[in-house]
Structure formats: structure tokens, C-alpha cells
Coordinates of C-alpha atoms in Angstrom, one line a residue:
M1 CA 2.9 -19.8 -16.3
P2 CA 3.3 -18.9 -12.9
R3 CA 3.6 -14.8 -12.3
E4 CA 5.8 -14.1 -9.1
V5 CA 6.1 -11.0 -6.9
I6 CA 9.3 -10.3 -4.6
T7 CA 8.8 -8.0 -1.6
I8 CA 10.6 -5.8 0.0
Q9 CA 10.0 -4.8 3.4
V10 CA 12.0 -1.9 4.9
G11 CA 11.7 -0.2 8.0
Q12 CA 10.1 -1.1 11.1
C13 CA 6.6 0.0 9.6
G14 CA 7.4 -2.3 6.6
N15 CA 8.2 -5.3 8.3
Q16 CA 5.5 -4.9 10.5
I17 CA 2.9 -4.4 7.9
G18 CA 4.8 -7.6 6.0
C19 CA 4.2 -9.7 9.0
R20 CA 0.1 -9.3 9.2
F21 CA 0.5 -9.7 5.0
W22 CA 2.5 -13.1 4.9
D23 CA -0.1 -14.4 7.8
L24 CA -3.4 -13.3 5.7
V25 CA -2.2 -14.6 2.4
L26 CA -1.1 -18.1 3.6
R27 CA -4.4 -18.5 5.5
E28 CA -6.4 -17.5 2.2
H29 CA -4.2 -20.1 0.3
A30 CA -4.9 -22.7 3.1
F31 CA -8.8 -21.7 2.9
V32 CA -8.8 -22.3 -1.1
S33 CA -6.7 -24.8 -1.6
K34 CA -7.5 -28.0 0.5
A35 CA -4.9 -30.5 -0.4
A36 CA -1.4 -29.7 0.4
V37 CA -0.1 -29.2 -2.9
Y38 CA 2.0 -26.4 -4.5
D39 CA 0.3 -24.9 -6.9
A40 CA 0.7 -21.6 -9.1
A41 CA -1.3 -19.4 -6.9
L42 CA 1.3 -20.3 -4.1
S43 CA 4.1 -19.7 -6.6
S44 CA 3.4 -16.2 -6.7
F45 CA 4.4 -15.5 -3.3
F46 CA 6.3 -18.4 -2.2
R47 CA 8.9 -21.2 -3.1
N48 CA 8.5 -24.6 -2.2
V49 CA 12.3 -25.8 -0.9
D50 CA 13.5 -29.0 0.4
T51 CA 15.0 -28.2 4.0
R52 CA 16.9 -31.1 3.6
H53 CA 19.8 -29.6 1.9
A54 CA 21.5 -26.8 2.6
N55 CA 21.0 -24.6 -0.5
L56 CA 17.4 -25.2 -0.1
P57 CA 16.6 -26.1 -4.0
G58 CA 13.1 -25.0 -5.4
L59 CA 10.7 -27.7 -6.2
P60 CA 8.3 -27.4 -9.1
V61 CA 4.3 -26.7 -9.1
G62 CA 2.4 -29.6 -8.5
D63 CA 4.3 -31.0 -5.9
Q64 CA 3.4 -31.4 -2.6
I65 CA 4.6 -29.0 -0.1
R66 CA 7.5 -29.6 1.6
S67 CA 8.7 -26.1 3.4
L68 CA 7.4 -22.6 1.8
K69 CA 9.8 -19.7 1.7
A70 CA 8.2 -16.1 1.2
R71 CA 9.9 -14.3 -1.8
C72 CA 10.7 -11.2 0.4
L73 CA 13.8 -9.4 1.3
L74 CA 14.1 -8.2 5.1
V75 CA 15.6 -4.9 5.5
D76 CA 15.8 -2.9 9.0
M77 CA 18.8 -0.9 10.4
E78 CA 17.4 -2.2 13.9
E79 CA 17.2 -5.8 14.9
G80 CA 14.1 -5.6 17.1
V81 CA 11.4 -6.2 14.5
V82 CA 13.4 -8.4 12.1
N83 CA 14.2 -10.7 14.9
S84 CA 10.7 -10.7 15.9
L85 CA 9.9 -12.3 13.1
L86 CA 12.4 -14.7 12.8
T87 CA 11.4 -16.1 16.1
G88 CA 7.7 -15.9 15.7
P89 CA 4.7 -18.0 14.8
L90 CA 6.1 -17.3 11.0
A91 CA 10.0 -18.2 11.6
D92 CA 9.5 -20.8 9.0
L93 CA 8.6 -18.8 6.1
F94 CA 11.4 -16.6 6.2
D95 CA 15.1 -17.4 4.9
A96 CA 17.2 -16.1 7.5
R97 CA 20.1 -15.7 4.2
Q98 CA 17.4 -12.7 2.9
R99 CA 17.5 -10.3 5.7
I100 CA 19.9 -7.4 6.2
T101 CA 20.0 -5.6 9.4
D102 CA 22.2 -3.0 11.8
V103 CA 22.1 -2.0 15.0
S104 CA 22.0 1.8 15.6
G105 CA 19.4 2.8 13.0
S106 CA 18.7 6.0 10.9
G107 CA 17.3 8.4 14.1
N108 CA 14.4 9.7 11.7
N109 CA 16.8 11.0 9.7
W110 CA 16.5 10.3 5.8
A111 CA 19.8 11.6 4.5
H112 CA 21.2 8.8 7.4
G113 CA 19.3 6.0 5.9
Y114 CA 20.1 7.0 2.3
H115 CA 23.6 8.4 1.8
V116 CA 25.1 6.2 4.7
Y117 CA 22.9 2.9 5.1
G118 CA 22.3 3.0 1.0
P119 CA 25.8 3.1 -0.1
T120 CA 27.2 0.6 2.7
Y121 CA 24.6 -2.1 1.7
R122 CA 23.9 -1.7 -2.1
E123 CA 26.0 -4.5 -2.9
S124 CA 24.6 -6.7 -0.5
I125 CA 21.1 -5.7 -1.6
Q126 CA 21.6 -6.2 -5.1
E127 CA 23.1 -9.5 -4.9
K128 CA 19.9 -10.9 -2.6
V129 CA 17.2 -9.4 -4.6
R130 CA 19.5 -10.8 -8.1
R131 CA 19.2 -14.2 -6.2
S132 CA 15.5 -14.2 -5.6
A133 CA 14.5 -12.8 -9.3
E134 CA 16.9 -15.9 -10.7
Q135 CA 14.3 -18.5 -8.7
C136 CA 11.6 -16.7 -10.6
D137 CA 10.1 -18.2 -13.9
S138 CA 8.5 -14.9 -14.8
L139 CA 8.9 -12.1 -12.6
Q140 CA 6.0 -9.4 -12.5
C141 CA 6.8 -6.8 -10.1
F142 CA 8.5 -5.6 -7.2
F143 CA 6.3 -4.6 -4.0
L144 CA 8.4 -2.2 -1.6
L145 CA 6.5 -1.7 2.1
H146 CA 7.7 1.1 3.9
S147 CA 7.0 4.4 5.5
L148 CA 7.6 8.2 4.9
G149 CA 8.2 9.7 8.1
G150 CA 11.0 7.6 9.5
G151 CA 14.9 7.6 8.6
T152 CA 15.2 3.7 7.5
G153 CA 12.2 3.5 5.5
S154 CA 11.8 6.8 3.8
G155 CA 15.7 6.7 3.4
L156 CA 17.1 3.4 2.8
G157 CA 13.5 2.5 1.3
T158 CA 14.0 5.3 -1.6
Y159 CA 17.3 4.0 -2.0
I160 CA 16.4 0.7 -2.4
L161 CA 14.0 1.9 -4.8
E162 CA 16.4 3.4 -6.9
S163 CA 18.6 0.9 -6.9
L164 CA 15.6 -1.4 -8.5
E165 CA 15.4 0.8 -11.4
D166 CA 18.9 0.6 -12.2
L167 CA 19.1 -3.1 -11.8
M168 CA 16.1 -4.6 -13.4
P169 CA 14.6 -1.6 -15.1
E170 CA 12.3 -3.5 -17.2
V171 CA 10.4 -4.9 -13.7
F172 CA 7.6 -3.0 -12.7
R173 CA 7.8 -1.1 -9.1
F174 CA 4.9 -1.1 -7.2
V175 CA 5.1 1.0 -3.6
S176 CA 3.0 0.9 -0.9
C177 CA 4.1 3.6 1.8
V178 CA 2.3 5.0 4.9
C179 CA 2.5 8.7 5.2
P180 CA 2.4 10.3 8.4
A181 CA -0.3 11.9 10.2
R182 CA -0.6 15.4 10.5
E183 CA 0.4 15.5 14.2
D184 CA 3.1 13.1 14.4
D185 CA 5.4 12.3 17.1
V186 CA 8.5 12.3 14.5
V187 CA 9.0 16.0 14.4
T188 CA 11.4 15.7 11.1
S189 CA 8.9 13.6 9.3
P190 CA 8.0 16.6 6.9
Y191 CA 11.8 16.8 6.1
N192 CA 11.5 12.9 5.7
S193 CA 8.5 12.9 3.6
I194 CA 9.3 15.6 1.0
L195 CA 13.0 14.1 0.4
A196 CA 11.7 10.5 0.0
M197 CA 8.8 11.8 -2.5
R198 CA 11.5 12.8 -5.2
P199 CA 12.4 9.1 -5.8
L200 CA 8.8 8.0 -5.5
I201 CA 7.9 10.8 -8.3
Q202 CA 10.6 9.7 -10.5
S203 CA 11.5 6.0 -9.8
A204 CA 8.5 4.0 -9.3
H205 CA 5.6 2.9 -11.7
C206 CA 2.8 3.1 -9.3
V207 CA 2.2 4.1 -5.7
L208 CA -0.2 2.9 -3.3
P209 CA -0.2 5.6 0.0
A210 CA -1.5 5.2 2.9
S211 CA -1.9 7.8 5.8
N212 CA -1.9 7.1 9.4
D213 CA -4.7 9.6 10.4
S214 CA -7.2 7.8 7.9
L215 CA -6.2 4.4 8.9
A216 CA -6.7 5.5 12.4
N217 CA -10.0 6.9 11.9
I218 CA -11.1 3.9 9.9
C219 CA -10.3 1.5 12.7
N220 CA -12.3 3.9 15.2
Q221 CA -15.1 3.8 13.2
I222 CA -15.2 -0.1 12.8
S223 CA -14.4 -0.2 16.4
I224 CA -17.4 1.8 17.1
R225 CA -19.6 -0.3 14.7
D226 CA -18.2 -3.6 16.5
A227 CA -19.3 -2.2 19.8
E228 CA -22.6 -1.5 18.7
D229 CA -23.5 -4.8 16.8
S230 CA -22.5 -8.2 18.3
N231 CA -23.0 -9.9 14.7
T232 CA -20.1 -7.9 13.1
A233 CA -16.7 -8.3 13.4
T234 CA -13.9 -6.4 11.9
L235 CA -12.1 -7.4 8.5
I236 CA -8.8 -5.9 9.8
D237 CA -9.5 -7.7 13.1
L238 CA -6.8 -10.9 14.4
P239 CA -8.1 -14.1 12.5
Q240 CA -11.5 -15.3 14.2
D241 CA -10.0 -18.5 15.1
E242 CA -7.6 -17.1 17.3
R243 CA -9.7 -14.4 19.4
Q244 CA -12.0 -15.0 22.0
P245 CA -15.9 -13.4 22.0
R246 CA -15.1 -9.9 23.8
R247 CA -18.6 -9.4 25.2
A248 CA -22.0 -11.0 25.4
P249 CA -24.4 -11.8 22.7
R250 CA -26.7 -8.0 22.2
A251 CA -30.2 -8.7 23.5
P252 CA -32.7 -9.8 21.2
G253 CA -35.1 -7.0 19.5
R254 CA -31.8 -4.5 20.3
R255 CA -31.3 -2.3 17.1
T256 CA -28.8 0.7 16.5
A257 CA -30.2 3.7 14.5
Q258 CA -26.9 3.3 12.3
S259 CA -27.4 0.0 11.3
A260 CA -30.2 -1.6 9.1
P261 CA -31.8 -5.1 10.2
P262 CA -29.9 -7.9 8.8
R263 CA -31.0 -9.8 6.1
K264 CA -31.0 -13.7 6.9
R265 CA -29.8 -16.5 4.7
P266 CA -30.1 -20.3 4.8
Q267 CA -27.8 -21.5 7.5
A268 CA -24.3 -22.6 5.9
E269 CA -22.7 -26.0 6.5
P270 CA -19.8 -26.0 9.2
E271 CA -16.6 -25.1 7.8
T272 CA -14.2 -28.1 7.8
P273 CA -11.1 -27.2 9.5
V274 CA -8.2 -26.4 7.2
A275 CA -4.6 -27.0 8.1
V276 CA -2.4 -23.9 7.7
P277 CA 0.8 -24.8 5.8
R278 CA 3.8 -25.6 7.8
S279 CA 5.7 -22.9 7.1
A280 CA 2.9 -20.5 9.1
G281 CA 3.7 -22.3 12.6
T282 CA 1.4 -24.6 14.7
R283 CA 1.5 -22.7 17.7
P284 CA -0.8 -19.2 17.5
P285 CA -0.3 -16.1 19.2
P286 CA -1.7 -15.8 22.8
I287 CA -5.4 -15.3 22.9
G288 CA -6.2 -11.6 22.8
Q289 CA -2.7 -10.1 22.2
E290 CA -2.6 -7.5 19.8
R291 CA 0.5 -5.0 19.0
P292 CA -0.6 -1.4 19.1
F293 CA -0.6 -0.7 15.0
D294 CA -1.7 -4.3 14.0
R295 CA -5.4 -3.5 12.9
M296 CA -3.6 -0.4 11.0
N297 CA -1.4 -2.6 9.3
S298 CA -3.9 -5.4 8.7
L299 CA -5.8 -2.7 6.5
V300 CA -2.4 -2.3 4.4
A301 CA -2.3 -5.9 4.1
H302 CA -5.7 -6.3 2.9
L303 CA -5.3 -3.9 0.5
L304 CA -2.2 -5.7 -1.1
N305 CA -3.9 -9.1 -0.8
N306 CA -6.9 -8.1 -2.8
L307 CA -4.6 -6.2 -5.2
T308 CA -2.8 -9.5 -6.2
S309 CA -6.0 -11.8 -6.0
S310 CA -6.6 -11.5 -9.8
M311 CA -3.6 -12.2 -10.7
R312 CA -3.3 -15.4 -8.3
F313 CA -6.8 -17.3 -8.7
E314 CA -8.9 -17.8 -11.2
G315 CA -11.9 -15.6 -12.8
S316 CA -13.7 -14.4 -15.5
L317 CA -11.8 -11.3 -16.2
N318 CA -8.3 -11.3 -14.6
L319 CA -6.1 -8.2 -13.9
D320 CA -2.5 -8.5 -13.8
L321 CA -0.6 -5.8 -12.2
N322 CA 0.8 -4.4 -15.2
E323 CA -2.5 -3.9 -16.5
I324 CA -3.0 -1.3 -13.6
T325 CA 0.0 0.6 -14.4
M326 CA -1.0 0.3 -18.4
N327 CA -4.8 1.7 -17.6
L328 CA -4.6 3.6 -15.0
V329 CA -1.4 5.8 -15.4
P330 CA -2.1 8.0 -18.2
F331 CA 0.4 10.8 -17.3
P332 CA 4.1 10.3 -16.5
R333 CA 4.9 10.8 -12.5
M334 CA 1.2 11.0 -11.8
H335 CA 1.1 7.3 -10.8
F336 CA -0.3 8.0 -7.0
L337 CA -3.5 5.9 -6.5
L338 CA -6.1 6.5 -3.7
A339 CA -7.4 3.1 -2.7
S340 CA -10.8 2.2 -0.8
M341 CA -11.9 -1.7 0.0
S342 CA -15.4 -2.2 0.8
P343 CA -16.8 -4.2 3.2
L344 CA -14.7 -3.6 6.3
Y345 CA -16.3 -5.7 8.3
F346 CA -18.2 -9.3 7.9
G347 CA -20.7 -11.2 10.1
R348 CA -19.6 -13.3 12.8
D349 CA -23.0 -15.5 12.1
P350 CA -23.0 -16.9 8.4
R351 CA -26.7 -16.1 8.4
F352 CA -26.3 -12.2 8.3
V353 CA -25.1 -10.5 5.3
S354 CA -23.0 -7.8 6.0
R355 CA -23.7 -5.4 2.9
G356 CA -25.1 -5.7 -0.6
F357 CA -23.3 -5.6 -3.6
H358 CA -24.6 -2.4 -4.3
Q359 CA -24.1 -0.7 -1.3
M360 CA -20.3 -1.5 -1.3
F361 CA -19.7 0.3 -4.9
S362 CA -21.1 3.4 -3.3
E363 CA -19.1 2.9 -0.1
V364 CA -15.7 2.7 -1.9
I365 CA -16.1 6.2 -3.1
T366 CA -16.5 7.5 0.4
S367 CA -14.2 9.3 2.3
G368 CA -14.8 6.9 5.3
H369 CA -13.5 3.9 3.3
Q370 CA -10.3 5.7 1.8
L371 CA -7.0 4.6 3.0
M372 CA -5.9 8.0 2.4
N373 CA -6.5 11.4 3.9
V374 CA -8.2 13.3 0.7
D375 CA -11.2 14.4 -0.3
P376 CA -11.6 13.5 -3.8
R377 CA -15.1 14.8 -4.5
G378 CA -15.4 17.4 -7.3
S379 CA -11.8 16.5 -8.2
T380 CA -11.3 14.9 -11.8
Y381 CA -10.9 11.4 -12.2
M382 CA -7.8 10.5 -14.6
A383 CA -9.0 6.5 -14.3
L384 CA -10.3 4.2 -12.1
A385 CA -10.4 0.2 -11.4
F386 CA -12.7 -2.3 -9.7
L387 CA -11.3 -5.1 -8.3
V388 CA -14.5 -7.5 -7.5
R389 CA -13.9 -10.6 -5.7
G390 CA -16.5 -13.3 -5.0
S391 CA -19.5 -14.6 -7.2
A392 CA -20.4 -11.5 -9.3
S393 CA -21.0 -10.9 -12.9
I394 CA -19.8 -8.3 -15.3
A395 CA -23.4 -7.0 -15.7
D396 CA -23.7 -6.4 -12.1
V397 CA -20.4 -4.6 -11.9
N398 CA -21.4 -2.6 -15.2
R399 CA -24.5 -1.9 -13.9
N400 CA -23.0 -0.1 -10.7
I401 CA -20.2 1.5 -12.6
F402 CA -23.1 3.3 -15.1
Q403 CA -24.8 4.5 -11.4
L404 CA -21.0 5.8 -10.3
R405 CA -20.4 7.4 -13.4
K406 CA -23.1 10.3 -12.6
K407 CA -21.4 11.0 -9.3
L408 CA -17.8 11.3 -10.7
K409 CA -16.2 14.0 -12.4
L410 CA -13.9 12.7 -15.6
L411 CA -11.8 13.6 -18.3
P412 CA -13.8 14.8 -21.4
F413 CA -11.6 13.1 -23.3
N414 CA -11.4 9.9 -21.4
E415 CA -14.9 9.5 -19.9
D416 CA -14.7 5.6 -20.1
A417 CA -11.3 4.8 -18.1
F418 CA -13.0 2.2 -16.0
K419 CA -10.7 -1.0 -15.4
I420 CA -12.7 -3.9 -14.5
G421 CA -11.3 -7.3 -12.9
L422 CA -13.1 -10.1 -11.7
C423 CA -11.6 -13.1 -9.4
K424 CA -13.9 -15.6 -8.4
V425 CA -12.2 -16.2 -4.9
A426 CA -13.6 -14.3 -2.4
P427 CA -12.1 -13.3 0.9
R428 CA -12.5 -15.6 3.9
G429 CA -15.9 -14.9 5.3
L430 CA -16.8 -13.0 2.8
P431 CA -19.5 -13.2 0.2
Y432 CA -17.9 -10.5 -2.3
S433 CA -15.7 -7.7 -2.2
V434 CA -14.8 -4.7 -3.6
L435 CA -11.1 -2.9 -4.0
H436 CA -11.1 0.5 -5.6
L437 CA -8.1 2.4 -7.2
G438 CA -8.8 6.1 -8.3
N439 CA -6.3 8.0 -10.0
T440 CA -7.2 11.2 -9.1
C441 CA -6.3 15.0 -9.1
A442 CA -7.1 15.1 -5.2
A443 CA -3.7 13.4 -4.6
H444 CA -2.1 17.2 -4.8
Q445 CA -3.8 17.6 -1.5
M446 CA -1.4 14.8 -0.1
F447 CA 1.7 16.9 -1.1
S448 CA -0.1 20.2 -0.4
H449 CA -0.3 19.5 3.3
T450 CA 3.5 17.7 3.6
V451 CA 4.8 21.0 1.7
K452 CA 3.2 23.7 4.4
D453 CA 4.4 21.5 6.8
F454 CA 7.9 21.3 5.4
S455 CA 7.8 25.3 4.7
R456 CA 7.0 25.5 8.1
L457 CA 10.3 24.0 9.4
Y458 CA 12.3 24.7 6.4
N459 CA 11.4 28.8 6.7
R460 CA 13.2 28.6 10.0
K461 CA 16.1 26.4 9.3
A462 CA 15.2 24.1 12.3
H463 CA 16.6 20.9 12.4
V464 CA 18.6 21.1 9.0
H465 CA 22.1 20.9 10.3
H466 CA 21.2 17.0 11.1
Y467 CA 20.5 16.4 7.6
T468 CA 23.6 18.9 6.1
E469 CA 26.1 15.9 8.1
Y470 CA 25.1 13.7 5.4
M471 CA 23.8 15.5 2.4
E472 CA 24.2 18.7 0.5
K473 CA 21.7 21.4 1.4
G474 CA 20.3 21.7 -2.0
E475 CA 18.5 18.3 -2.0
F476 CA 16.1 20.3 0.0
D477 CA 15.6 22.5 -2.8
E478 CA 15.7 20.1 -5.3
A479 CA 12.9 17.8 -3.6
F480 CA 10.7 20.7 -3.4
E481 CA 10.9 22.0 -6.8
T482 CA 10.0 18.3 -7.9
V483 CA 7.1 17.9 -5.6
N484 CA 5.8 21.2 -6.1
A485 CA 6.1 20.8 -9.9
L486 CA 3.5 17.5 -9.5
I487 CA 1.2 19.6 -7.6
K488 CA 1.1 22.2 -10.4
D489 CA 0.7 19.3 -12.9
Y490 CA -2.2 18.1 -10.9
I491 CA -3.7 21.5 -10.5
H492 CA -3.1 22.2 -13.9
L493 CA -4.7 19.1 -15.2
D494 CA -8.0 19.3 -13.0
M495 CA -8.5 22.9 -13.9
L496 CA -7.9 22.9 -17.6
H497 CA -8.6 19.4 -18.3
E498 CA -5.4 19.6 -20.5
T499 CA -2.2 17.8 -20.8
P500 CA 0.4 19.2 -18.1
A501 CA 3.4 21.0 -19.7
S502 CA 5.7 18.2 -18.4
C503 CA 4.1 15.7 -19.7
C504 CA 4.0 17.2 -23.2
P505 CA 7.5 18.8 -24.0
Q506 CA 6.9 22.5 -25.4
P507 CA 9.1 25.3 -26.1
A508 CA 10.8 26.6 -23.2
Q509 CA 8.7 30.0 -23.3
S510 CA 5.4 28.4 -23.4
V511 CA 6.4 26.3 -20.6
R512 CA 7.3 29.3 -18.4
S513 CA 4.3 31.2 -19.2
A514 CA 2.0 28.1 -18.0
A515 CA 4.1 27.8 -15.0
A516 CA 3.5 31.1 -13.9
V517 CA 0.3 30.8 -14.1
L518 CA -0.5 28.0 -11.8
T519 CA 2.7 28.4 -9.6
P520 CA 1.5 27.1 -5.9
S521 CA 4.8 28.6 -4.1
T522 CA 6.7 32.1 -3.9
W523 CA 10.5 32.1 -3.9
A524 CA 12.5 34.6 -1.4
S525 CA 15.8 35.4 -1.1
S526 CA 17.6 36.1 2.7
A527 CA 17.1 38.9 4.2
A528 CA 20.6 39.4 5.5
A529 CA 23.3 41.7 4.1
G530 CA 25.8 40.3 1.7
A531 CA 23.9 36.9 1.8
S532 CA 23.8 35.0 -1.0
S533 CA 20.1 34.0 -2.4
Q534 CA 18.5 31.1 -0.5
F535 CA 15.7 29.1 -1.1
L536 CA 12.8 29.6 1.3
P537 CA 9.9 27.7 0.0
R538 CA 6.2 29.7 1.0
P539 CA 3.4 27.5 -0.5
I540 CA 0.0 29.3 -1.4
L541 CA -2.3 26.4 -1.9

């Protein structure tokens, strides 16, 4: 039975990631399926509709492809990015009725997006989500794509997340959010991030964060590698059939110190050109043109594509999205997963193999392949998942996991917390790939950095008046308390290997005593004479 996923793209960042994601998924399905038949794999993300009728009736699985429509909702309070999608090469892929736009934007203000645009468009959003859900046979989850640094993505995005919990609480909610870099161009991004994290902690089933600085570092590393070796192309680059060679081949015999000599394999037969489905558009974008964040957005798109590969294609050990939540989230609220992928590049020449299978398993636990800027070395892993694509056997996977087990710090009562997924369909241009998802206590580092930046502004009450126009000042305190409590839970589990108090209700006295030991922040009151007690967080982490 098909298992559908509804994607909700919010804000400029969410819609740009969605644009790269839909292009990637369409090309992959066109490469895998030689016949223009609407199969169960396509039905996960697309509807096959008859455009001769105004209401776009859906056609069943097994029919010829008429016109594909993405199961998605486009939301942005500025029209620029959404209009570019509806007029670009993928214009036929989107249903214009499934978009919600405004003209003024949220002004990098979480409160404006959450408290103004949220209630204004609540009924419209729920109606469009309900319509998309009614067109599904077996809806498995929602994908929410947004960022935390801006106003629309963080504010309206988290409002939609809470609305999904109220509307369809039984459907899993997966969130892919982009966290701002430490040196972000939005001054109020620490406020937006802290305020947005509270709904992520309370209303999401699984969160896959990616930081801008980590994505930029990966892109820079791959660009350096690409410049040194002309036989490699980046996995996050524009499709090969849309780009011209950027430089002359390297002189024979030249080798770099960083790269090992490539291993040759028999010459592959020339690949038969595959037609992209009609919904993808027939005119590719101009050669060489690339928007500033396309490569970084493609990294997140590849993450989502690999994450859903096992539910779309056949394999010896399939892994559904609900299994990820069940196996990788042992405690409530601790559902922030550290994602990493390997390889990040592949060979232009099919005679060259870029990476060995065992080497990919070693790479996915290194910082150079992680999409979040945290250091998991020395931190405790609650659970791990390895989603392998390509011609790999369960014996090869188990052998590599056995080697990795010696390098990882696991919970003593859950040392076998490894989940494996095997999909026989490899990414285009690769013999195999590995996606690693780790639920590690090192996630508190992400929150700790944001808390420090938040406190630096909030202690001076800088920019607070922009937010109090739309919300109560106490929401700052509540959001900070929620994030700080999660930090304490991660630290408690990492240091003592005991179930956090918030996950195991105890008498009030014991809870207070446990919190007093590992409280990561102090509380201060206003020094002004006669002023009421105020909240001044000063984290000590």
C-alpha cells in the first residue's frame, strides 16, 4: 500500500530547500523508472492528475503518468520565492491552489509570524492540509521545512506545527529546520530561535536540525576537493546534465596529498537518456547559473531524499519513518537527531570509485560530514540508525557497525540501540551511500550556544519592544525555561546515565533536588529599587 508524505514549505528558506528537493526526487524517480507509469514509489510524494478537468481528479497507481502534482503546501508571507517556483522549470509540479502568501513579510520577528499571520491564516492552512490528507490512501507523516532565524519560518512555521498536532495528532510530524550560524546577519535570530524551539520540543515527533555554518563548511571542503581533483564532482552540485565542465582535466600523473589513487573498475555501458516526467518542465535552467544557497539547500534535500528512500523503493530491510521515531527517540522531547551523510561527492568518470563501503561508515561519525555543528565525541548516544542505499548486504553493515561500536559511548542499559535500513536503489551516480541519524546527548551544545546568544541580548532588553507589540513578555521566560530544562535532561543523561526526571515523574521534593544539582543557569532580579522581580538568564554551561 502506498505511504504518502505531505510536505509543508514555510518561509524563504523552506521553499528554496523544497525547490531543490522536488528537483532531486523527480530526477531520481525518472532514473529508476524507465516507463512513464505512476507507481507506488511516485505516489509517496506526487499525485497523478488529469488536467483536463478543473478539479484535477487523481488517477490510481498503475496508470500512465498524465501530470504529476506534488503533495505539498507552499507558505510564505512574501511572494518572491513562491512566485519564482510557480513560474520556474517546476511550475507544472505545484498546484497554485495549495499556496498561501502575503506581501509584507514578518520582518525577522517570530512574534509577528506566530501571533499575527498564524491566527490570520489558520483556517486556510488547515483547510488546505485537510484537502491534501483526503487525497492520500495511507498518510504516514508531515514534513515541515523551515528556518529558525527569520520571522516567517520560525514564527508561522512553528504555529503550523502546533496546528498539525491539533488537527491530526495521530500523524507523525517530522521537522527539518535550518539553524542560524553563530555570526548571523539577523540580529534578532537568537530570540527567534529560542521562541521557535519551544514548539519544536513540545509538538514535533522528530527534528532534523542543520546549521548554516556546518553546511557552509561542508560546501567549502567539497569545493576544495573538487578543485584539487577533476575526477570528482560534488553530490550537492547542480545535476551533471545541466552543467558544463568547469576546467580542463588534470595533467596525467599529478596526485594530491589529500586524495588516495582512485581504483579502476570495468567501463560501464553508456547510460540511456531518461526523460524527466512532464511535471518537471522541459527547459533546464541556464547552464552555470546557481543561486547563492543552492549547494547548502541541496545538502538538506539529499538528507530528506535518503531518509525517505526506504519507504519509496524496495530493499531487503525497509525502514519506515514511524520506525525511526519508535527506535531513535527513547525519551520524550529528546527527539533532535544529528544527521550525517557519506559520500559527499562522486566520480564524473564511472571507472573511478570515490569511496569504499567501510570508509563511508567511518566518515559519517566525523564532524566533516555532519549537518549540525556539534562535537559528539565523548557524548553518550541514546540510539543510532544507518540507512544504506545500494548493493550492500546485512553482513557488511553489521561488520562495520561492530567496528564503530568500539568508538561510541552508548547507554549501558541500551548498548544494542542500532537501527538498520537497506534500500537496494542507490543514488544516481553512486554505487552506494550511507545516511546516519544519531540521537546523542551532544545536542545540548546546539541549545547552549543559542541560549548564550539569547541571554546576551535579553539581559540588556535589546529589541524586546519589537516583540512585545504582538506578545506578552512572559513568553520569553517560558521559552527559555523549556529550552533550559531540555539542556538539563541531556546533561543529566550524559553524566549519570539515568532517566531524566522530566521523563519519569517523581515527588516534587526529589525533582527539585535533582534540578538543583545540574541547573545550567542562574536567576537574577532587577536591581532597580521597587521594581518587581524580572527574569535575567545567565547560563553557566
